[in-house]
Amino acid sequence: LQANLEINATLGFIVKMLMAFGFVFELPIVIMILSWMGIVTPEFLRAKRRHAIVLITVLASFITPGDVIVLTFMMMVPLILLYEVGIFLSVGIYRRKAQRDQEFETDTTPPTGSVETQ
C-alpha cells in the first residue's frame, strides 16, 4: 500500500463521493413522483423489495469510486433506507389520493355557477 497524498486525487475523490451521495438522496423524490403519477404503488414497491436491493447493490458498486468495498456498503445502506422512506411516502400519497376520491364521490353539492332546478 502506498499513501496518496496529492490534493488533486483527494479532492477528486471527495467530489465524486459528494456527487454520488447527492444523486442517491433523490431516490425518495423519484419514488414520490412515480407514485403520484400512478406508475408505481406501495404494494409493487414492497413486492419488488428484493429486486430493488440487488439493483441497489449493483448501482452502489458503480457509483462509488475505486474498488473499496466499504465505500460500496456506505452507499448501499443509505440507498436501502431511502428506498424504505420512498415506500412510506408512497403509502401517504396513495392514502391522500383515496381520501380525495372518496370525498369526490360523496360530494353532493352542485357545482358553482350551475342553475338549480326545482
PDB file of C-alpha atoms in Angstrom:
ATOM      1  CA  LEU A   1       0.000   0.000   0.000  1.00  0.00           C
ATOM      2  CA  GLN A   2       1.164   3.463  -0.851  1.00  0.00           C
ATOM      3  CA  ALA A   3      -0.166   6.679   0.625  1.00  0.00           C
ATOM      4  CA  ASN A   4      -1.695   9.001  -1.945  1.00  0.00           C
ATOM      5  CA  LEU A   5      -1.221  12.485  -0.569  1.00  0.00           C
ATOM      6  CA  GLU A   6      -1.861  14.513  -3.706  1.00  0.00           C
ATOM      7  CA  ILE A   7      -4.508  17.188  -3.273  1.00  0.00           C
ATOM      8  CA  ASN A   8      -5.990  16.573  -6.744  1.00  0.00           C
ATOM      9  CA  ALA A   9      -6.652  12.919  -6.009  1.00  0.00           C
ATOM     10  CA  THR A  10      -8.130  13.707  -2.599  1.00  0.00           C
ATOM     11  CA  LEU A  11     -10.382  16.484  -3.881  1.00  0.00           C
ATOM     12  CA  GLY A  12     -11.425  14.354  -6.849  1.00  0.00           C
ATOM     13  CA  PHE A  13     -12.412  11.546  -4.504  1.00  0.00           C
ATOM     14  CA  ILE A  14     -14.368  13.910  -2.246  1.00  0.00           C
ATOM     15  CA  VAL A  15     -16.201  15.480  -5.185  1.00  0.00           C
ATOM     16  CA  LYS A  16     -17.099  12.058  -6.616  1.00  0.00           C
ATOM     17  CA  MET A  17     -18.455  10.882  -3.268  1.00  0.00           C
ATOM     18  CA  LEU A  18     -20.462  14.079  -2.758  1.00  0.00           C
ATOM     19  CA  MET A  19     -21.949  13.775  -6.240  1.00  0.00           C
ATOM     20  CA  ALA A  20     -22.788  10.119  -5.644  1.00  0.00           C
ATOM     21  CA  PHE A  21     -24.491  10.798  -2.310  1.00  0.00           C
ATOM     22  CA  GLY A  22     -26.331  13.786  -3.795  1.00  0.00           C
ATOM     23  CA  PHE A  23     -27.638  11.567  -6.570  1.00  0.00           C
ATOM     24  CA  VAL A  24     -28.650   8.849  -4.114  1.00  0.00           C
ATOM     25  CA  PHE A  25     -30.681  11.150  -1.891  1.00  0.00           C
ATOM     26  CA  GLU A  26     -33.034  11.909  -4.788  1.00  0.00           C
ATOM     27  CA  LEU A  27     -34.481   8.368  -4.599  1.00  0.00           C
ATOM     28  CA  PRO A  28     -37.462   9.166  -2.307  1.00  0.00           C
ATOM     29  CA  ILE A  29     -38.401  12.120  -4.508  1.00  0.00           C
ATOM     30  CA  VAL A  30     -38.330   9.927  -7.611  1.00  0.00           C
ATOM     31  CA  ILE A  31     -40.475   7.305  -5.866  1.00  0.00           C
ATOM     32  CA  MET A  32     -42.927  10.012  -4.729  1.00  0.00           C
ATOM     33  CA  ILE A  33     -43.284  11.379  -8.255  1.00  0.00           C
ATOM     34  CA  LEU A  34     -43.789   7.899  -9.716  1.00  0.00           C
ATOM     35  CA  SER A  35     -46.410   7.148  -7.048  1.00  0.00           C
ATOM     36  CA  TRP A  36     -48.187  10.437  -7.637  1.00  0.00           C
ATOM     37  CA  MET A  37     -48.316   9.675 -11.363  1.00  0.00           C
ATOM     38  CA  GLY A  38     -49.694   6.205 -10.619  1.00  0.00           C
ATOM     39  CA  ILE A  39     -46.755   4.371 -12.202  1.00  0.00           C
ATOM     40  CA  VAL A  40     -45.793   2.508  -9.012  1.00  0.00           C
ATOM     41  CA  THR A  41     -47.841   1.529  -5.971  1.00  0.00           C
ATOM     42  CA  PRO A  42     -46.711   0.815  -2.413  1.00  0.00           C
ATOM     43  CA  GLU A  43     -47.662  -2.829  -2.923  1.00  0.00           C
ATOM     44  CA  PHE A  44     -45.478  -3.028  -6.027  1.00  0.00           C
ATOM     45  CA  LEU A  45     -42.547  -1.434  -4.198  1.00  0.00           C
ATOM     46  CA  ARG A  46     -42.923  -3.869  -1.299  1.00  0.00           C
ATOM     47  CA  ALA A  47     -43.241  -6.882  -3.600  1.00  0.00           C
ATOM     48  CA  LYS A  48     -40.125  -5.915  -5.568  1.00  0.00           C
ATOM     49  CA  ARG A  49     -38.019  -5.078  -2.494  1.00  0.00           C
ATOM     50  CA  ARG A  50     -35.582  -7.971  -3.078  1.00  0.00           C
ATOM     51  CA  HIS A  51     -35.065  -6.947  -6.682  1.00  0.00           C
ATOM     52  CA  ALA A  52     -34.515  -3.371  -5.571  1.00  0.00           C
ATOM     53  CA  ILE A  53     -31.835  -4.435  -3.082  1.00  0.00           C
ATOM     54  CA  VAL A  54     -29.953  -6.321  -5.802  1.00  0.00           C
ATOM     55  CA  LEU A  55     -30.244  -3.304  -8.102  1.00  0.00           C
ATOM     56  CA  ILE A  56     -29.114  -1.008  -5.281  1.00  0.00           C
ATOM     57  CA  THR A  57     -26.058  -3.209  -4.727  1.00  0.00           C
ATOM     58  CA  VAL A  58     -25.105  -3.036  -8.393  1.00  0.00           C
ATOM     59  CA  LEU A  59     -25.774   0.707  -8.545  1.00  0.00           C
ATOM     60  CA  ALA A  60     -23.736   1.356  -5.400  1.00  0.00           C
ATOM     61  CA  SER A  61     -20.787  -0.569  -6.801  1.00  0.00           C
ATOM     62  CA  PHE A  62     -20.869   1.511  -9.998  1.00  0.00           C
ATOM     63  CA  ILE A  63     -21.406   4.871  -8.300  1.00  0.00           C
ATOM     64  CA  THR A  64     -18.665   4.618  -5.699  1.00  0.00           C
ATOM     65  CA  PRO A  65     -15.163   5.448  -6.902  1.00  0.00           C
ATOM     66  CA  GLY A  66     -12.425   2.898  -6.501  1.00  0.00           C
ATOM     67  CA  ASP A  67     -12.694  -0.723  -5.516  1.00  0.00           C
ATOM     68  CA  VAL A  68     -13.063  -0.322  -1.766  1.00  0.00           C
ATOM     69  CA  ILE A  69     -15.974  -2.494  -0.585  1.00  0.00           C
ATOM     70  CA  VAL A  70     -16.500  -0.267   2.465  1.00  0.00           C
ATOM     71  CA  LEU A  71     -17.489   2.619   0.178  1.00  0.00           C
ATOM     72  CA  THR A  72     -19.977   0.378  -1.584  1.00  0.00           C
ATOM     73  CA  PHE A  73     -21.588  -0.518   1.735  1.00  0.00           C
ATOM     74  CA  MET A  74     -21.543   3.152   2.741  1.00  0.00           C
ATOM     75  CA  MET A  75     -23.612   3.820  -0.378  1.00  0.00           C
ATOM     76  CA  MET A  76     -25.842   0.733  -0.099  1.00  0.00           C
ATOM     77  CA  VAL A  77     -27.118   1.329   3.425  1.00  0.00           C
ATOM     78  CA  PRO A  78     -28.478   4.843   2.772  1.00  0.00           C
ATOM     79  CA  LEU A  79     -29.938   3.708  -0.546  1.00  0.00           C
ATOM     80  CA  ILE A  80     -31.832   0.849   1.090  1.00  0.00           C
ATOM     81  CA  LEU A  81     -33.063   3.145   3.867  1.00  0.00           C
ATOM     82  CA  LEU A  82     -34.105   5.771   1.327  1.00  0.00           C
ATOM     83  CA  TYR A  83     -35.975   3.093  -0.641  1.00  0.00           C
ATOM     84  CA  GLU A  84     -37.921   2.284   2.530  1.00  0.00           C
ATOM     85  CA  VAL A  85     -38.597   6.007   3.065  1.00  0.00           C
ATOM     86  CA  GLY A  86     -39.870   6.128  -0.519  1.00  0.00           C
ATOM     87  CA  ILE A  87     -42.289   3.275   0.222  1.00  0.00           C
ATOM     88  CA  PHE A  88     -43.518   5.139   3.317  1.00  0.00           C
ATOM     89  CA  LEU A  89     -44.053   8.333   1.297  1.00  0.00           C
ATOM     90  CA  SER A  90     -45.803   6.352  -1.429  1.00  0.00           C
ATOM     91  CA  VAL A  91     -48.256   4.980   1.144  1.00  0.00           C
ATOM     92  CA  GLY A  92     -49.028   8.554   2.221  1.00  0.00           C
ATOM     93  CA  ILE A  93     -49.633   9.639  -1.359  1.00  0.00           C
ATOM     94  CA  TYR A  94     -51.995   6.735  -2.029  1.00  0.00           C
ATOM     95  CA  ARG A  95     -53.914   7.373   1.195  1.00  0.00           C
ATOM     96  CA  ARG A  96     -54.342  11.015   0.227  1.00  0.00           C
ATOM     97  CA  LYS A  97     -55.496  10.010  -3.259  1.00  0.00           C
ATOM     98  CA  ALA A  98     -58.015   7.534  -1.813  1.00  0.00           C
ATOM     99  CA  GLN A  99     -59.323  10.161   0.606  1.00  0.00           C
ATOM    100  CA  ARG A 100     -59.743  12.692  -2.212  1.00  0.00           C
ATOM    101  CA  ASP A 101     -61.529  10.137  -4.381  1.00  0.00           C
ATOM    102  CA  GLN A 102     -63.875   9.247  -1.523  1.00  0.00           C
ATOM    103  CA  GLU A 103     -64.632  12.929  -0.848  1.00  0.00           C
ATOM    104  CA  PHE A 104     -65.287  13.471  -4.552  1.00  0.00           C
ATOM    105  CA  GLU A 105     -67.721  10.537  -4.704  1.00  0.00           C
ATOM    106  CA  THR A 106     -69.671  11.643  -1.604  1.00  0.00           C
ATOM    107  CA  ASP A 107     -69.820  15.320  -2.588  1.00  0.00           C
ATOM    108  CA  THR A 108     -73.464  16.191  -3.365  1.00  0.00           C
ATOM    109  CA  THR A 109     -73.181  19.967  -3.623  1.00  0.00           C
ATOM    110  CA  PRO A 110     -73.940  21.334  -7.071  1.00  0.00           C
ATOM    111  CA  PRO A 111     -71.021  22.879  -8.940  1.00  0.00           C
ATOM    112  CA  THR A 112     -70.650  26.626  -8.561  1.00  0.00           C
ATOM    113  CA  GLY A 113     -72.299  28.617 -11.294  1.00  0.00           C
ATOM    114  CA  SER A 114     -74.845  25.929 -12.105  1.00  0.00           C
ATOM    115  CA  VAL A 115     -78.563  26.553 -12.251  1.00  0.00           C
ATOM    116  CA  GLU A 116     -80.554  24.557  -9.731  1.00  0.00           C
ATOM    117  CA  THR A 117     -83.821  23.128 -10.978  1.00  0.00           C
ATOM    118  CA  GLN A 118     -86.697  22.513  -8.604  1.00  0.00           C
TER     119      GLN A 118
END
